[in-house]
PDB file of C-alpha atoms in Angstrom:
ATOM      1  CA  MET A   1      -0.382  -0.238   0.100  1.00  0.00           C
ATOM      2  CA  LYS A   2       1.180   3.341  -1.131  1.00  0.00           C
ATOM      3  CA  LEU A   3       0.824   6.359   1.397  1.00  0.00           C
ATOM      4  CA  ASN A   4      -0.276   9.921  -0.447  1.00  0.00           C
ATOM      5  CA  PRO A   5       3.210  12.076   0.473  1.00  0.00           C
ATOM      6  CA  SER A   6       2.108  14.535   2.362  1.00  0.00           C
ATOM      7  CA  PRO A   7       1.581  17.711   0.168  1.00  0.00           C
ATOM      8  CA  ARG A   8       5.042  19.995  -0.018  1.00  0.00           C
ATOM      9  CA  ARG A   9       4.325  23.587   1.066  1.00  0.00           C
ATOM     10  CA  SER A  10       4.954  26.414  -1.519  1.00  0.00           C
ATOM     11  CA  THR A  11       5.853  29.600  -1.391  1.00  0.00           C
ATOM     12  CA  PRO A  12       3.116  31.761  -2.313  1.00  0.00           C
ATOM     13  CA  PRO A  13       2.974  34.165  -5.361  1.00  0.00           C
ATOM     14  CA  GLN A  14       4.918  37.692  -6.043  1.00  0.00           C
ATOM     15  CA  VAL A  15       2.319  39.701  -7.400  1.00  0.00           C
ATOM     16  CA  PRO A  16       4.061  42.636  -8.136  1.00  0.00           C
ATOM     17  CA  ASP A  17       1.349  44.872  -7.224  1.00  0.00           C
ATOM     18  CA  GLY A  18      -0.313  42.404  -4.445  1.00  0.00           C
ATOM     19  CA  LEU A  19       0.230  42.930  -0.235  1.00  0.00           C
ATOM     20  CA  VAL A  20       2.906  41.475   1.297  1.00  0.00           C
ATOM     21  CA  LEU A  21       1.198  42.050   5.361  1.00  0.00           C
ATOM     22  CA  GLU A  22       4.586  41.485   6.495  1.00  0.00           C
ATOM     23  CA  ARG A  23       5.670  45.255   4.923  1.00  0.00           C
ATOM     24  CA  PHE A  24       1.988  46.640   5.279  1.00  0.00           C
ATOM     25  CA  LEU A  25       3.526  49.645   7.930  1.00  0.00           C
ATOM     26  CA  PRO A  26       0.438  50.045   9.323  1.00  0.00           C
ATOM     27  CA  TYR A  27       0.738  46.033   9.760  1.00  0.00           C
ATOM     28  CA  ARG A  28       3.405  46.311  11.064  1.00  0.00           C
ATOM     29  CA  LEU A  29       3.350  49.086  13.959  1.00  0.00           C
ATOM     30  CA  SER A  30       0.437  47.466  15.078  1.00  0.00           C
ATOM     31  CA  VAL A  31       1.834  43.813  15.986  1.00  0.00           C
ATOM     32  CA  LEU A  32       5.465  46.245  17.411  1.00  0.00           C
ATOM     33  CA  MET A  33       2.222  48.247  19.364  1.00  0.00           C
ATOM     34  CA  LEU A  34       1.178  44.601  20.040  1.00  0.00           C
ATOM     35  CA  ARG A  35       3.911  42.435  21.150  1.00  0.00           C
ATOM     36  CA  ILE A  36       5.437  45.650  23.386  1.00  0.00           C
ATOM     37  CA  SER A  37       2.221  46.495  25.204  1.00  0.00           C
ATOM     38  CA  ASN A  38       1.722  42.275  25.829  1.00  0.00           C
ATOM     39  CA  ALA A  39       5.060  42.937  27.913  1.00  0.00           C
ATOM     40  CA  ILE A  40       4.034  45.345  29.712  1.00  0.00           C
ATOM     41  CA  ALA A  41       1.250  43.936  29.791  1.00  0.00           C
ATOM     42  CA  ARG A  42       2.762  41.336  31.904  1.00  0.00           C
ATOM     43  CA  SER A  43       4.670  43.803  34.170  1.00  0.00           C
ATOM     44  CA  TYR A  44       1.886  46.181  35.439  1.00  0.00           C
ATOM     45  CA  GLU A  45      -0.165  42.712  36.202  1.00  0.00           C
ATOM     46  CA  ARG A  46       2.516  41.253  38.353  1.00  0.00           C
ATOM     47  CA  ARG A  47       4.431  44.520  39.838  1.00  0.00           C
ATOM     48  CA  PHE A  48       1.014  46.411  40.123  1.00  0.00           C
ATOM     49  CA  ARG A  49      -1.885  44.534  39.129  1.00  0.00           C
ATOM     50  CA  LEU A  50      -3.375  46.730  37.086  1.00  0.00           C
ATOM     51  CA  SER A  51      -3.822  46.261  33.208  1.00  0.00           C
ATOM     52  CA  VAL A  52      -2.737  48.469  30.262  1.00  0.00           C
ATOM     53  CA  PRO A  53      -6.467  50.074  29.846  1.00  0.00           C
ATOM     54  CA  GLU A  54      -5.998  50.581  33.708  1.00  0.00           C
ATOM     55  CA  TRP A  55      -2.857  51.639  33.778  1.00  0.00           C
ATOM     56  CA  ARG A  56      -3.166  54.300  30.835  1.00  0.00           C
ATOM     57  CA  VAL A  57      -5.977  56.152  32.552  1.00  0.00           C
ATOM     58  CA  MET A  58      -4.666  56.208  35.563  1.00  0.00           C
ATOM     59  CA  ALA A  59      -1.155  57.418  33.554  1.00  0.00           C
ATOM     60  CA  VAL A  60      -4.034  60.661  32.351  1.00  0.00           C
ATOM     61  CA  LEU A  61      -5.283  61.046  35.353  1.00  0.00           C
ATOM     62  CA  GLY A  62      -1.648  61.316  37.640  1.00  0.00           C
ATOM     63  CA  ARG A  63      -1.227  64.048  34.001  1.00  0.00           C
ATOM     64  CA  PHE A  64      -4.256  65.466  33.801  1.00  0.00           C
ATOM     65  CA  GLY A  65      -4.973  65.593  36.260  1.00  0.00           C
ATOM     66  CA  PRO A  66      -9.390  65.526  37.179  1.00  0.00           C
ATOM     67  CA  LEU A  67     -11.334  64.605  33.434  1.00  0.00           C
ATOM     68  CA  SER A  68     -14.218  62.785  32.409  1.00  0.00           C
ATOM     69  CA  ALA A  69     -14.747  59.422  31.348  1.00  0.00           C
ATOM     70  CA  ASN A  70     -14.970  60.753  27.700  1.00  0.00           C
ATOM     71  CA  GLY A  71     -11.357  62.896  28.939  1.00  0.00           C
ATOM     72  CA  VAL A  72      -9.824  60.011  29.163  1.00  0.00           C
ATOM     73  CA  ALA A  73     -11.220  57.814  26.258  1.00  0.00           C
ATOM     74  CA  GLU A  74     -10.588  61.351  24.414  1.00  0.00           C
ATOM     75  CA  LYS A  75      -6.534  61.561  25.539  1.00  0.00           C
ATOM     76  CA  THR A  76      -6.056  57.488  26.058  1.00  0.00           C
ATOM     77  CA  GLN A  77      -7.390  57.032  22.216  1.00  0.00           C
ATOM     78  CA  MET A  78      -9.307  53.530  23.901  1.00  0.00           C
ATOM     79  CA  ASP A  79     -13.555  53.470  23.141  1.00  0.00           C
ATOM     80  CA  LYS A  80     -15.548  54.707  25.851  1.00  0.00           C
ATOM     81  CA  VAL A  81     -16.635  51.163  26.761  1.00  0.00           C
ATOM     82  CA  ARG A  82     -13.320  49.716  26.794  1.00  0.00           C
ATOM     83  CA  VAL A  83     -11.915  53.236  29.276  1.00  0.00           C
ATOM     84  CA  SER A  84     -16.027  52.886  30.627  1.00  0.00           C
ATOM     85  CA  ARG A  85     -14.444  48.988  32.099  1.00  0.00           C
ATOM     86  CA  ALA A  86     -11.119  50.206  33.359  1.00  0.00           C
ATOM     87  CA  VAL A  87     -12.016  52.391  35.582  1.00  0.00           C
ATOM     88  CA  ALA A  88     -15.262  50.164  36.448  1.00  0.00           C
ATOM     89  CA  ARG A  89     -12.267  48.127  37.833  1.00  0.00           C
ATOM     90  CA  LEU A  90     -10.702  51.474  38.825  1.00  0.00           C
ATOM     91  CA  VAL A  91     -12.799  52.316  41.596  1.00  0.00           C
ATOM     92  CA  THR A  92     -13.515  49.436  43.154  1.00  0.00           C
ATOM     93  CA  ALA A  93      -9.815  48.792  44.369  1.00  0.00           C
ATOM     94  CA  GLY A  94      -9.518  52.241  45.430  1.00  0.00           C
ATOM     95  CA  ARG A  95      -7.611  53.864  42.922  1.00  0.00           C
ATOM     96  CA  VAL A  96      -9.744  56.157  40.859  1.00  0.00           C
ATOM     97  CA  SER A  97     -12.760  58.357  42.932  1.00  0.00           C
ATOM     98  CA  ARG A  98     -16.073  59.167  40.948  1.00  0.00           C
ATOM     99  CA  ARG A  99     -17.968  61.642  41.928  1.00  0.00           C
ATOM    100  CA  ILE A 100     -20.893  64.157  40.152  1.00  0.00           C
ATOM    101  CA  ASP A 101     -19.011  66.973  38.235  1.00  0.00           C
ATOM    102  CA  HIS A 102     -21.884  70.440  39.997  1.00  0.00           C
ATOM    103  CA  ALA A 103     -20.879  72.004  36.692  1.00  0.00           C
ATOM    104  CA  ASP A 104     -23.132  69.333  34.975  1.00  0.00           C
ATOM    105  CA  ARG A 105     -25.016  66.750  36.430  1.00  0.00           C
ATOM    106  CA  ARG A 106     -25.309  63.870  33.966  1.00  0.00           C
ATOM    107  CA  ARG A 107     -21.312  64.303  33.947  1.00  0.00           C
ATOM    108  CA  SER A 108     -19.067  62.304  36.483  1.00  0.00           C
ATOM    109  CA  VAL A 109     -15.807  63.242  36.432  1.00  0.00           C
ATOM    110  CA  LEU A 110     -12.561  60.681  37.393  1.00  0.00           C
ATOM    111  CA  ALA A 111     -10.150  61.088  39.664  1.00  0.00           C
ATOM    112  CA  LEU A 112      -6.930  59.684  41.598  1.00  0.00           C
ATOM    113  CA  THR A 113      -7.186  58.516  44.825  1.00  0.00           C
ATOM    114  CA  ALA A 114      -4.394  58.740  47.744  1.00  0.00           C
ATOM    115  CA  ALA A 115      -3.584  54.877  46.821  1.00  0.00           C
ATOM    116  CA  GLY A 116      -3.478  56.104  42.914  1.00  0.00           C
ATOM    117  CA  GLU A 117      -1.251  58.257  43.427  1.00  0.00           C
ATOM    118  CA  ALA A 118       0.877  56.169  45.201  1.00  0.00           C
ATOM    119  CA  ILE A 119       0.787  53.169  42.359  1.00  0.00           C
ATOM    120  CA  HIS A 120       1.232  55.871  39.526  1.00  0.00           C
ATOM    121  CA  ARG A 121       4.697  57.875  41.284  1.00  0.00           C
ATOM    122  CA  GLU A 122       4.992  54.008  41.660  1.00  0.00           C
ATOM    123  CA  ILE A 123       4.970  53.409  37.926  1.00  0.00           C
ATOM    124  CA  VAL A 124       5.819  55.692  35.762  1.00  0.00           C
ATOM    125  CA  PRO A 125      10.323  55.349  36.807  1.00  0.00           C
ATOM    126  CA  HIS A 126       8.892  51.760  36.013  1.00  0.00           C
ATOM    127  CA  ALA A 127       7.643  52.375  32.186  1.00  0.00           C
ATOM    128  CA  ARG A 128      10.272  54.916  31.536  1.00  0.00           C
ATOM    129  CA  ARG A 129      12.306  52.383  32.273  1.00  0.00           C
ATOM    130  CA  VAL A 130      10.539  49.394  29.789  1.00  0.00           C
ATOM    131  CA  GLU A 131      11.575  53.206  27.693  1.00  0.00           C
ATOM    132  CA  THR A 132      14.970  52.940  27.928  1.00  0.00           C
ATOM    133  CA  ARG A 133      15.479  49.667  27.657  1.00  0.00           C
ATOM    134  CA  LEU A 134      13.523  49.722  23.995  1.00  0.00           C
ATOM    135  CA  LEU A 135      15.146  52.429  22.877  1.00  0.00           C
ATOM    136  CA  ALA A 136      19.538  51.366  23.544  1.00  0.00           C
ATOM    137  CA  GLY A 137      19.804  49.619  21.046  1.00  0.00           C
ATOM    138  CA  LEU A 138      19.424  52.994  19.082  1.00  0.00           C
ATOM    139  CA  SER A 139      21.742  55.764  18.499  1.00  0.00           C
ATOM    140  CA  ASP A 140      20.678  59.159  19.522  1.00  0.00           C
ATOM    141  CA  SER A 141      20.940  60.486  16.336  1.00  0.00           C
ATOM    142  CA  GLU A 142      18.270  57.465  15.805  1.00  0.00           C
ATOM    143  CA  ARG A 143      15.524  58.359  18.604  1.00  0.00           C
ATOM    144  CA  ALA A 144      15.428  61.808  17.363  1.00  0.00           C
ATOM    145  CA  ALA A 145      15.264  60.807  13.507  1.00  0.00           C
ATOM    146  CA  LEU A 146      12.117  57.843  15.172  1.00  0.00           C
ATOM    147  CA  ASP A 147      10.285  59.971  16.519  1.00  0.00           C
ATOM    148  CA  ALA A 148      10.485  62.969  14.585  1.00  0.00           C
ATOM    149  CA  LEU A 149       9.336  60.313  12.017  1.00  0.00           C
ATOM    150  CA  LEU A 150       6.583  59.649  13.995  1.00  0.00           C
ATOM    151  CA  GLY A 151       5.927  62.868  15.415  1.00  0.00           C
ATOM    152  CA  LYS A 152       4.515  63.491  10.752  1.00  0.00           C
ATOM    153  CA  LEU A 153       3.184  59.632  11.129  1.00  0.00           C
ATOM    154  CA  GLU A 154       0.362  61.420  14.031  1.00  0.00           C
ATOM    155  CA  ALA A 155       0.152  64.578  12.407  1.00  0.00           C
ATOM    156  CA  ARG A 156      -0.811  62.969   8.426  1.00  0.00           C
ATOM    157  CA  ALA A 157      -3.027  60.043  10.590  1.00  0.00           C
ATOM    158  CA  GLU A 158      -4.807  62.493  12.161  1.00  0.00           C
ATOM    159  CA  THR A 159      -5.995  64.340   8.249  1.00  0.00           C
ATOM    160  CA  PRO A 160      -8.585  62.884   6.453  1.00  0.00           C
ATOM    161  CA  PHE A 161      -7.264  59.788   4.225  1.00  0.00           C
ATOM    162  CA  VAL A 162      -8.030  60.285  -0.157  1.00  0.00           C
ATOM    163  CA  ALA A 163     -10.141  57.129  -0.365  1.00  0.00           C
ATOM    164  CA  GLU A 164     -10.579  55.320  -3.302  1.00  0.00           C
ATOM    165  CA  GLY A 165      -8.065  57.329  -5.917  1.00  0.00           C
ATOM    166  CA  ASN A 166      -7.149  60.118  -5.693  1.00  0.00           C
TER     167      ASN A 166
END
């Protein structure tokens, strides 16, 4: 009895105008962000019992002071549901307070509690060390170039893209 040999895996044909996903900038940036974010998430979870969205909420409140949930969503670029879930966990943990805005009673204002501020003071140097280790493989000129290029891409991403064609 003759067994069928396993099919050979062939390299997909290269299409001149095709999309090579692993070279596509949005894909590469997304994968890089996820790798870094996942590594940081494990560290924040272990050391501070925080998820990345929770840390982002705390970082924004630590930098800008009291904000509405919409203000946090705007500054973190996270969707409102993710912000709401992170805030609920932080309020339950006693790291963030929520009070009704006296000027607009439909809105609540979020702020770090004393416990939240203590964690914020501890986690900021940790986050800076992570960034330093990540950038350690780059020269000063490469870091400056990366910063400039990211700034240009961020500005470009803020403008409406021309869809289909022109």
